[in-house]
Structure formats: C-alpha cells, structure tokens
Short mmCIF file of C-alpha atoms and ligand atoms in Angstrom, two decimals:
data_model
loop_
_atom_site.label_atom_id
_atom_site.label_comp_id
_atom_site.label_asym_id
_atom_site.label_seq_id
_atom_site.Cartn_x
_atom_site.Cartn_y
_atom_site.Cartn_z
CA MET A 1 121.70 124.46 119.01
CA LYS A 2 119.00 122.95 121.13
CA ILE A 3 116.30 125.46 121.86
CA THR A 4 113.50 125.52 124.34
CA ALA A 5 109.80 125.96 123.70
CA SER A 6 109.93 129.59 124.78
CA LEU A 7 111.88 130.52 121.64
CA LEU A 8 109.22 129.08 119.39
CA PRO A 9 106.36 130.96 117.78
CA ALA A 10 103.65 131.44 120.35
CA PHE A 11 101.03 129.37 118.53
CA LEU A 12 103.12 126.23 118.82
CA GLY A 13 103.79 126.86 122.47
CA SER A 14 103.52 123.73 124.53
CA ALA A 15 102.78 121.60 121.49
CA MET A 16 106.51 121.38 121.04
CA ALA A 17 107.49 118.71 123.45
CA ALA A 18 110.31 117.27 121.40
CA SER A 19 113.59 119.00 120.84
CA ILE A 20 114.02 121.15 117.78
CA PRO A 21 117.10 120.48 115.68
CA SER A 22 117.58 123.98 114.36
CA THR A 23 115.88 127.28 113.72
CA SER A 24 116.69 130.43 111.83
CA GLY A 25 115.33 133.34 113.72
CA ASN A 26 111.73 132.64 114.51
CA HIS A 27 111.23 130.44 111.49
CA ILE A 28 111.36 126.74 112.16
CA LYS A 29 112.95 124.75 109.39
CA ALA A 30 111.14 121.81 107.90
CA SER A 31 113.31 119.45 109.89
CA SER A 32 111.35 120.22 113.04
CA SER A 33 109.84 117.57 115.24
CA CYS A 34 106.49 118.61 116.67
CA THR A 35 104.49 116.81 119.32
CA PHE A 36 100.76 117.38 119.73
CA SER A 37 99.25 115.89 122.82
CA GLY A 38 96.46 115.86 125.34
CA SER A 39 93.41 118.11 125.15
CA THR A 40 95.25 121.16 123.81
CA GLY A 41 97.13 119.44 120.99
CA PHE A 42 94.23 119.40 118.53
CA ASP A 43 93.83 123.18 118.39
CA LEU A 44 97.57 123.69 118.17
CA LEU A 45 97.80 121.20 115.33
CA ASN A 46 95.07 123.00 113.42
CA LYS A 47 96.85 126.32 113.85
CA GLY A 48 99.76 125.01 111.87
CA HIS A 49 101.98 122.05 111.29
CA SER A 50 103.44 122.92 107.91
CA SER A 51 106.92 123.39 109.35
CA CYS A 52 106.91 119.97 111.01
CA GLN A 53 108.81 117.20 109.28
CA GLU A 54 108.17 114.81 112.15
CA ILE A 55 104.77 114.89 113.76
CA VAL A 56 104.15 113.00 116.97
CA ILE A 57 100.55 112.53 118.06
CA SER A 58 100.81 111.59 121.71
CA ASP A 59 97.78 110.69 123.85
CA LEU A 60 95.79 113.22 121.83
CA GLN A 61 92.13 113.82 122.62
CA VAL A 62 90.36 114.86 119.45
CA PRO A 63 87.20 116.88 120.15
CA ALA A 64 83.97 114.99 119.42
CA GLY A 65 82.65 115.49 115.91
CA LYS A 66 85.98 116.73 114.51
CA THR A 67 88.41 115.31 111.97
CA LEU A 68 92.04 114.92 112.91
CA SER A 69 93.27 116.30 109.62
CA LEU A 70 96.81 115.70 108.44
CA ASP A 71 96.23 116.47 104.79
CA LYS A 72 98.80 117.90 102.37
CA LEU A 73 101.76 117.20 104.64
CA ASN A 74 105.18 117.99 103.21
CA PRO A 75 106.47 115.04 101.20
CA GLY A 76 108.67 112.88 103.41
CA THR A 77 106.90 113.72 106.66
CA THR A 78 106.77 111.08 109.40
CA VAL A 79 103.66 110.85 111.57
CA THR A 80 103.97 108.80 114.75
CA PHE A 81 101.06 107.82 116.96
CA SER A 82 101.99 107.22 120.55
CA GLY A 83 99.73 106.26 123.44
CA LYS A 84 95.97 106.50 123.03
CA THR A 85 94.45 108.81 120.46
CA THR A 86 90.82 109.26 121.47
CA PHE A 87 87.94 110.12 119.16
CA PRO A 88 84.90 110.60 121.42
CA TYR A 89 81.27 109.84 120.67
CA THR A 90 78.90 112.59 119.66
CA SER A 91 75.14 112.13 119.94
CA SER A 92 74.60 114.68 117.17
CA GLY A 93 76.14 112.27 114.69
CA PHE A 94 79.18 112.74 112.48
CA ALA A 95 80.04 111.32 109.06
CA GLY A 96 83.78 111.51 109.70
CA PRO A 97 86.40 110.79 108.79
CA LEU A 98 87.86 110.73 112.26
CA LEU A 99 91.35 110.82 110.77
CA SER A 100 92.48 111.97 107.33
CA ILE A 101 96.01 111.69 105.97
CA SER A 102 95.65 112.55 102.31
CA SER A 103 97.21 114.28 99.32
CA SER A 104 100.92 113.85 99.85
CA SER A 105 103.81 111.52 99.09
CA LYS A 106 106.68 109.67 100.73
CA LEU A 107 104.96 109.71 104.11
CA THR A 108 105.72 107.29 106.90
CA ILE A 109 102.78 106.86 109.24
CA ARG A 110 103.43 104.61 112.18
CA GLY A 111 101.95 103.50 115.43
CA LEU A 112 104.35 102.81 118.27
CA SER A 113 103.88 99.50 120.03
CA SER A 114 100.85 99.59 122.34
CA SER A 115 99.58 102.78 120.71
CA VAL A 116 95.90 102.75 119.76
CA LEU A 117 93.42 104.91 117.88
CA TYR A 118 90.20 104.55 119.84
CA GLY A 119 86.99 105.35 117.95
CA SER A 120 84.35 104.97 120.70
CA GLY A 121 82.49 102.55 118.42
CA GLU A 122 80.75 100.79 121.29
CA LYS A 123 78.76 103.96 121.94
CA TYR A 124 77.57 104.06 118.30
CA TRP A 125 76.88 100.40 117.61
CA ASP A 126 73.18 99.73 117.31
CA GLY A 127 73.24 96.85 114.85
CA LEU A 128 72.18 99.21 112.04
CA GLY A 129 75.54 100.42 110.74
CA GLN A 130 75.22 103.32 108.31
CA LYS A 131 71.42 103.02 108.37
CA GLY A 132 71.02 103.91 112.03
CA PRO A 133 69.29 107.06 113.30
CA ILE A 134 72.62 108.63 114.30
CA LYS A 135 75.23 109.20 111.63
CA LYS A 136 78.36 107.23 112.39
CA PRO A 137 81.83 108.41 111.44
CA LYS A 138 84.05 106.55 109.01
CA PHE A 139 87.50 106.25 110.51
CA PHE A 140 90.63 106.69 108.45
CA GLN A 141 90.74 108.38 105.06
CA VAL A 142 93.88 107.63 103.06
CA HIS A 143 93.30 109.36 99.74
CA ASN A 144 95.73 110.43 97.03
CA LEU A 145 98.89 109.28 98.76
CA GLU A 146 101.91 108.11 96.79
CA ASP A 147 105.00 106.14 97.77
CA SER A 148 103.97 105.94 101.40
CA VAL A 149 104.01 103.47 104.26
CA ILE A 150 101.57 102.93 107.13
CA GLU A 151 103.00 100.63 109.77
CA GLY A 152 101.93 99.28 113.13
CA VAL A 153 98.68 101.23 113.40
CA THR A 154 96.05 99.75 115.75
CA ILE A 155 92.42 100.80 115.69
CA LEU A 156 90.05 99.93 118.51
CA ASN A 157 86.25 100.05 118.25
CA ALA A 158 85.61 101.68 114.90
CA PRO A 159 82.02 102.99 114.58
CA VAL A 160 81.70 101.93 110.88
CA GLN A 161 84.09 101.66 107.89
CA VAL A 162 87.74 101.80 108.89
CA MET A 163 90.35 102.50 106.21
CA SER A 164 89.39 104.01 102.89
CA ILE A 165 92.24 103.77 100.39
CA ASN A 166 91.41 105.79 97.31
CA GLY A 167 93.48 107.38 94.58
CA CYS A 168 96.70 105.97 96.07
CA LYS A 169 99.81 104.74 94.26
CA ASN A 170 102.49 102.59 95.85
CA LEU A 171 101.17 102.38 99.39
CA THR A 172 102.23 99.68 101.84
CA VAL A 173 100.28 98.98 105.01
CA THR A 174 102.09 96.63 107.41
CA SER A 175 101.14 95.15 110.77
CA PHE A 176 97.78 96.88 110.93
CA THR A 177 95.31 95.78 113.60
CA LEU A 178 91.58 96.42 113.74
CA ASP A 179 90.14 95.25 117.04
CA ASN A 180 86.36 95.47 116.79
CA LYS A 181 85.82 92.25 118.73
CA ALA A 182 83.59 94.09 121.18
CA GLY A 183 81.21 94.80 118.27
CA ASP A 184 80.26 91.15 117.73
CA GLY A 185 76.75 91.64 119.17
CA ASP A 186 73.65 90.28 117.46
CA TRP A 187 72.73 93.00 114.97
CA LYS A 188 69.30 91.54 114.46
CA ALA A 189 68.70 92.35 118.11
CA GLY A 190 69.83 95.94 117.53
CA LYS A 191 73.30 95.40 118.88
CA GLY A 192 76.82 95.31 117.62
CA GLY A 193 78.90 96.79 114.85
CA ARG A 194 77.86 96.72 111.22
CA ASN A 195 79.45 98.08 108.01
CA THR A 196 82.77 97.95 109.81
CA ASP A 197 84.80 97.09 106.67
CA ALA A 198 88.50 97.13 107.48
CA PHE A 199 89.90 98.10 104.05
CA ASP A 200 87.85 99.63 101.25
CA ILE A 201 90.03 100.11 98.19
CA GLY A 202 89.20 102.12 95.08
CA SER A 203 91.07 103.63 92.12
CA SER A 204 94.46 102.72 93.54
CA SER A 205 97.51 100.86 92.26
CA ASN A 206 100.46 99.03 93.78
CA ILE A 207 98.92 98.57 97.20
CA VAL A 208 100.35 95.99 99.62
CA ILE A 209 98.68 95.10 102.91
CA ASP A 210 100.96 92.78 104.86
CA GLY A 211 100.34 91.21 108.26
CA ALA A 212 96.95 92.75 109.04
CA LYS A 213 94.88 91.37 111.91
CA VAL A 214 91.24 92.21 111.47
CA TYR A 215 88.39 91.46 113.89
CA ASN A 216 85.25 93.11 112.57
CA GLN A 217 81.70 92.67 111.25
CA ASP A 218 81.94 93.39 107.51
CA ASP A 219 84.42 92.92 104.70
CA CYS A 220 88.01 92.41 105.75
CA VAL A 221 89.01 93.78 102.35
CA ALA A 222 86.64 95.08 99.67
CA ILE A 223 88.13 96.19 96.37
CA ASN A 224 85.76 98.21 94.19
CA SER A 225 88.40 99.23 91.67
CA GLY A 226 92.17 99.32 91.33
CA THR A 227 95.12 97.37 90.00
CA ASP A 228 98.07 95.46 91.46
CA ILE A 229 96.77 94.97 94.97
CA THR A 230 98.20 92.37 97.36
CA PHE A 231 96.93 91.27 100.76
CA ARG A 232 99.21 88.78 102.49
CA ASN A 233 99.98 87.17 105.86
CA GLY A 234 96.65 88.42 107.16
CA LEU A 235 94.03 87.21 109.60
CA CYS A 236 90.40 88.11 109.03
CA SER A 237 87.98 87.16 111.80
CA GLY A 238 84.30 87.76 112.44
CA GLY A 239 83.56 89.65 109.24
CA HIS A 240 82.55 88.99 105.65
CA GLY A 241 85.86 87.77 104.21
CA LEU A 242 88.15 88.87 101.40
CA SER A 243 86.05 90.42 98.67
CA ILE A 244 86.32 91.83 95.21
CA GLY A 245 83.47 94.22 94.75
CA SER A 246 80.94 94.99 94.44
CA VAL A 247 82.17 96.12 91.02
CA GLY A 248 80.16 98.18 88.53
CA GLY A 249 78.08 101.33 88.51
CA ARG A 250 80.75 103.64 89.91
CA SER A 251 83.11 106.04 88.13
CA ASP A 252 85.90 103.42 88.10
CA ASN A 253 84.85 99.84 87.43
CA THR A 254 88.06 97.93 86.75
CA VAL A 255 89.70 95.56 89.21
CA LYS A 256 92.86 93.94 87.91
CA ASN A 257 95.80 91.91 89.25
CA VAL A 258 94.79 91.15 92.80
CA LEU A 259 96.53 88.61 95.04
CA PHE A 260 95.31 87.38 98.41
CA GLU A 261 97.84 84.99 99.89
CA ASN A 262 99.05 83.20 103.02
CA SER A 263 96.04 84.29 105.02
CA VAL A 264 93.37 82.91 107.33
CA ILE A 265 89.68 83.78 107.17
CA ALA A 266 87.99 82.64 110.37
CA ASN A 267 84.47 82.81 111.77
CA SER A 268 83.36 84.91 108.84
CA GLU A 269 80.27 84.97 106.64
CA ASN A 270 82.31 84.33 103.50
CA GLY A 271 85.79 83.29 102.49
CA ALA A 272 86.69 84.27 98.93
CA ARG A 273 84.07 86.35 97.16
CA ILE A 274 83.63 88.25 93.90
CA LYS A 275 80.51 90.36 93.50
CA THR A 276 79.65 92.28 90.35
CA ASN A 277 76.69 94.61 90.24
CA TYR A 278 73.57 93.67 88.30
CA GLY A 279 73.04 95.56 85.03
CA THR A 280 76.33 97.52 85.13
CA THR A 281 79.59 97.44 83.15
CA GLY A 282 83.22 97.03 84.13
CA LEU A 283 85.95 94.39 84.29
CA VAL A 284 87.36 92.04 86.91
CA SER A 285 90.53 90.34 85.80
CA ASN A 286 93.41 88.24 87.13
CA ILE A 287 92.27 87.61 90.71
CA THR A 288 94.22 85.03 92.77
CA TYR A 289 93.67 83.51 96.21
CA ARG A 290 96.68 81.39 97.18
CA ASN A 291 97.36 79.47 100.42
CA VAL A 292 94.22 80.70 102.08
CA LYS A 293 92.73 78.83 105.03
CA LEU A 294 89.02 79.05 105.78
CA GLN A 295 87.72 78.32 109.28
CA ASN A 296 84.07 78.14 110.30
CA ILE A 297 82.57 80.09 107.42
CA THR A 298 78.86 80.68 107.97
CA LYS A 299 77.49 81.58 104.50
CA TYR A 300 79.71 80.85 101.49
CA GLY A 301 83.21 79.41 101.41
CA ILE A 302 83.74 80.59 97.84
CA MET A 303 81.26 82.68 95.94
CA VAL A 304 80.95 84.46 92.63
CA ASP A 305 77.80 86.48 92.09
CA GLN A 306 77.05 88.54 88.99
CA SER A 307 73.59 89.58 90.11
CA TYR A 308 74.64 91.62 93.13
CA GLY A 309 72.50 94.55 94.17
CA SER A 310 69.54 93.67 91.99
CA SER A 311 66.27 94.82 93.46
CA SER A 312 64.57 91.52 92.72
CA LYS A 313 65.85 88.64 94.76
CA ASN A 314 65.88 86.02 92.01
CA ALA A 315 67.23 88.25 89.23
CA SER A 316 69.34 86.49 86.59
CA PRO A 317 73.00 87.45 86.66
CA THR A 318 74.16 89.92 83.98
CA ASN A 319 77.37 89.86 81.92
CA GLY A 320 78.42 93.54 81.80
CA VAL A 321 81.25 93.07 84.30
CA PRO A 322 83.07 89.98 83.05
CA ILE A 323 85.36 88.06 85.42
CA THR A 324 88.37 87.05 83.37
CA GLY A 325 90.95 85.10 85.36
CA PHE A 326 90.00 83.74 88.77
CA THR A 327 92.72 81.50 90.21
CA LEU A 328 92.35 79.59 93.46
CA SER A 329 95.36 77.65 94.61
CA ASN A 330 95.50 75.79 97.93
CA VAL A 331 92.30 77.25 99.32
CA THR A 332 91.05 74.88 101.98
CA GLY A 333 89.00 74.69 105.12
CA ASN A 334 85.53 74.38 106.53
CA VAL A 335 82.10 75.91 106.19
CA LEU A 336 79.57 75.36 108.97
CA SER A 337 76.74 72.97 108.11
CA SER A 338 74.28 75.85 107.79
CA GLY A 339 76.45 77.45 105.08
CA THR A 340 77.24 76.61 101.47
CA ASN A 341 80.66 75.48 100.32
CA ILE A 342 80.69 77.05 96.86
CA PHE A 343 78.21 79.22 94.99
CA ILE A 344 78.68 80.44 91.42
CA ASN A 345 76.17 82.65 89.64
CA CYS A 346 77.59 83.84 86.30
CA GLY A 347 76.13 85.84 83.46
CA ASP A 348 76.08 84.60 79.89
CA GLY A 349 79.71 84.10 78.82
CA SER A 350 81.08 86.42 81.49
CA CYS A 351 83.11 84.03 83.68
CA LYS A 352 86.29 82.87 81.96
CA GLN A 353 89.74 81.52 82.74
CA PHE A 354 88.90 80.05 86.11
CA GLU A 355 91.80 77.92 87.32
CA TRP A 356 91.27 76.14 90.58
CA ASN A 357 93.87 73.83 92.13
CA GLN A 358 93.95 72.26 95.59
CA VAL A 359 90.56 73.70 96.44
CA ASP A 360 89.07 71.74 99.31
CA VAL A 361 86.21 73.47 101.07
CA LYS A 362 83.82 71.27 102.99
CA GLY A 363 81.37 70.99 105.86
CA GLY A 364 78.63 73.11 104.30
CA LYS A 365 75.88 72.36 101.80
CA LYS A 366 76.42 71.74 98.13
CA SER A 367 74.55 74.44 96.20
CA SER A 368 71.85 73.38 93.75
CA LYS A 369 71.55 76.88 92.32
CA CYS A 370 74.89 77.40 90.61
CA LEU A 371 74.53 78.90 87.15
CA ARG A 372 76.96 78.77 84.20
CA VAL A 373 79.90 77.33 86.14
CA PRO A 374 82.91 77.88 83.86
CA SER A 375 85.39 75.15 83.08
CA GLY A 376 88.23 75.05 85.58
CA ALA A 377 85.82 75.66 88.46
CA TRP A 378 83.15 73.58 90.14
CA CYS A 379 80.26 73.94 92.45
C1 NAG B 1 107.32 102.96 96.71
O1 NAG B 1 107.35 103.71 97.93
C2 NAG B 1 108.47 103.37 98.75
C3 NAG B 1 108.30 104.12 100.06
O2 NAG B 1 108.33 105.49 99.82
C4 NAG B 1 109.75 103.72 98.03
O3 NAG B 1 110.84 103.33 98.82
C5 NAG B 1 109.79 102.98 96.70
O4 NAG B 1 110.91 103.38 95.98
C6 NAG B 1 108.53 103.27 95.90
N1 NAG B 1 108.54 102.44 94.70
C7 NAG B 1 108.44 102.95 93.49
C8 NAG B 1 108.41 101.95 92.37
O5 NAG B 1 108.37 104.14 93.28
C1 NAG B 2 98.29 88.76 87.50
O1 NAG B 2 98.38 89.25 88.84
C2 NAG B 2 99.59 88.86 89.47
C3 NAG B 2 99.48 89.34 90.90
O2 NAG B 2 98.58 88.48 91.51
C4 NAG B 2 100.78 89.46 88.75
O3 NAG B 2 101.96 89.03 89.37
C5 NAG B 2 100.75 89.03 87.31
O4 NAG B 2 101.76 89.69 86.61
C6 NAG B 2 99.41 89.38 86.68
N1 NAG B 2 99.35 88.84 85.32
C7 NAG B 2 99.18 89.62 84.28
C8 NAG B 2 99.11 88.92 82.97
O5 NAG B 2 99.09 90.83 84.36
C1 NAG B 3 98.65 75.63 101.70
O1 NAG B 3 98.24 76.73 102.49
C2 NAG B 3 98.52 76.57 103.87
C3 NAG B 3 97.94 77.77 104.56
O2 NAG B 3 96.56 77.70 104.49
C4 NAG B 3 100.00 76.46 104.09
O3 NAG B 3 100.27 76.23 105.45
C5 NAG B 3 100.55 75.30 103.26
O4 NAG B 3 101.95 75.29 103.36
C6 NAG B 3 100.15 75.49 101.81
N1 NAG B 3 100.56 74.32 101.03
C7 NAG B 3 101.34 74.45 99.99
C8 NAG B 3 101.63 73.17 99.26
O5 NAG B 3 101.81 75.51 99.60
C1 NAG B 4 85.24 76.50 114.77
O1 NAG B 4 84.08 75.96 115.43
C2 NAG B 4 84.39 74.88 116.26
C3 NAG B 4 83.06 74.30 116.75
O2 NAG B 4 82.24 75.31 117.24
C4 NAG B 4 85.27 75.35 117.41
O3 NAG B 4 85.61 74.29 118.23
C5 NAG B 4 86.54 75.98 116.82
O4 NAG B 4 87.31 76.54 117.87
C6 NAG B 4 86.19 77.05 115.83
N1 NAG B 4 87.40 77.50 115.16
C7 NAG B 4 87.82 78.77 115.26
C8 NAG B 4 89.04 79.09 114.50
O5 NAG B 4 87.25 79.62 115.93
#
C-alpha cells in the first residue's frame, strides 16, 4: 500500500516527501524512507527519525549555530544528501560540529552527484584558524562507526577542520571532495582559511580513503593514532600534505600499518611527513608512501621530525616515539627553490627500518641540519 503524508504521524508531516513502503496502523516500520528538506526539515528531523531506514537530506537549511545530528541511527540506515545542504555563518561563534554521524554500524552515507555541503567558510576565514576571535565550527564528526561507507560527499568552504574520524572500525570513504580553494588567501595578511585539515584520524582501524580530492590549507590527512589505514588515488592541493602525526602526548599514541599510494600532492607546504611530539611516548610503525607524485612543494618534500611541538625552537629531538618502518617507494617530484627536499631530525636510536627506493625529490635546497639519518634513508 502506498500511503500519503496525511496518514503519517503529525510530527513528520511534510518531512515525508518520499513514498512510504508500508505502515502498521500509525507506526511506521523501519523500512521507511524519510526526506527532510528546506527550512522546516531540521526541526522535523530533530523531532524524530528513528523509524527511518532511508534518510534523504534534500536542500536542507540547517539553522546557524546548530549541529545536524544523525547520531545513533539504526544499523543499516542509508543517508543521502541531495542538492545543497547549507550551514550558515553565526557571528556568535560555534565550535561545531556542523554535521555528526556517529555511533552506529553498517551505514551508507552518500552524496548524490552535484550535491554539496556548504559550510559558509568564507565568512569565517580570517587567516587565524582556530585562534581567531570568533570560534569556528569543525565540520563533519564521524565517530564510533563500524562497517560503514561514505561515498561521493562534497564539502564546500569548510570554516576549519573537516572530517574527524575517531573510534571507527572498517570505514571506507570514496570519492570525497573538499573544495576550499576560495580559502587560499594570504593568512599572514589576515585572510584565508587555516586549520582546514581534510581528514583527522584517531583511534581507528581498517580505514580506506579512496579517490579523495582535497583543496585546502592544512593537512590533507593527519593520523594521530590508529592502525591499518590506507589513502589511495587521492589528490591533495594547497595544504600541508600527507602526514603522520603529530604523535605522542594523547590518550592513544600508536600509529601502525599506514599506506599512502597512487596519489598526487600539489602546491602544498609538505609532501610526506612524520611528526612525533617532543618529550612524549608512543610508536609509529610500518608507514609506506608508494607511487606518490610531489608537485611544487614549498617547505619540505619529505620530512621526519621528532622534536615537534617543543617550546624551544632548536630543541634536540627525543626518542620516546620511535619510528620503526618507514618505506618510500617511487616518491618523486619537485620542491620549489625556497623549500627543502628532505629533512630528517631523529632522536637517539629512534628511527629504524627506513627503506627508500626510487625516491627522487629535487628543486629545493639540500638540508644541512639533518640529524641521525638512519641507514636506508638519506638527506
Ligand atoms: C566492512 O564493512 C563493509 C560495509 O558494511 C562490509 O561489507 C564488510 O563485510 C565489512 N568487512 C568486515 C571485515 O567486516
Ligand atoms: C605493513 O602495512 C601494510 C599496509 O601498508 C600491510 O599490508 C602489511 O601487512 C603491514 N606489515 C606488517 C608486518 O604488519
Ligand atoms: C611511479 O608513480 C607514478 C605516480 O606518481 C606512476 O605513474 C608510475 O607508474 C609509478 N612507477 C612505477 C614503476 O610503479
Ligand atoms: C608548478 O609551478 C610552475 C611554475 O610556477 C607552474 O608552471 C606549474 O603549473 C605548477 N604546477 C602545478 C601542478 O600547479
């Protein structure tokens, strides 16, 4: 039986644009498809979506300063973004997240082609990132999800950090786009986006990010902790490159089995980077960059720094977060002449099993400050 919206519970009302497969009395079974749209959809969504097995977010306008919260969805729920989902600016500041899809399993979260999640970043960008006078919202919280897929999601103009993946197991993110090109202003002149990391990953395992296109002003990927993480077929442009770290000093300080492959890092401060925090403990092990092309890197093509975050600028690196297993294979490309091709700054005995093959990074300066370069690597 196909029923009309008038048979539905009043609170869903016009939120139900899609047809409903079946009902029993006034109770909608978990097979329901529910559409939330326009300026009324947000309130309707917050009144209840627990009976929806398919959620369509269609041209939704989220009120300024609010989180679009899709937490604790029924396992197996599909969430589809269609059209433009708008998260407006608020001058009173907001820490976010703008969107949270957390604490569930077997979810499929997808963006239809030409759909976009618009974060109004251009109204927040002041070149100061998280340090500015107005609190800026982080975008997309993906915490404690298992066996889930995020596909085809496009984010436009994120105020600061974009996707936080934490406490997840077996999550695949495919064909993700972050378009923060408009934030490429000169931050020293008080303009542009800052701290706009695309993917921040912590305490997660079996994560695959495939086919991401990232245009931003901070890390393309930053992994603080986690195991079995793959980033492939990606493009990172305008930001700080593909990074491990900074590792150490948090509750989880192990990064293990990471693969970055078949990707391009263009017009970025760094290419491949591992940062461990000064005076902390932890472990970084089995990190591989394979078939990675660097283009116009401005600071460091390849860098390993075990003195990160020290208050004194010339602090010696420390060895509490050893890096055991750092493989580079077919990592090539250019650094601008103002930059440095390779920089290695290791603690005493804490860089081991470096295996570099077909590493050809040129155009920048040769560093004279490398410290304790392990065998298998060079500077
Ligand atoms: C990982 O998640 C996908 C998507 O739900 C699922 O098809 C697959 O079986 C999961 N893999 C494991 C090892 O559980
Ligand atoms: C090292 O990481 C790779 C993924 O890059 C994985 O395939 C391999 O099994 C790991 N090696 C060990 C010894 O765990
Ligand atoms: C090296 O990596 C590039 C991508 O940067 C790829 O096109 C090329 O096929 C790779 N070469 C080998 C021998 O795998
Ligand atoms: C790298 O810089 C050169 C010189 O400015 C420019 O011609 C080229 O297009 C740049 N490459 C990329 C990928 O932007």
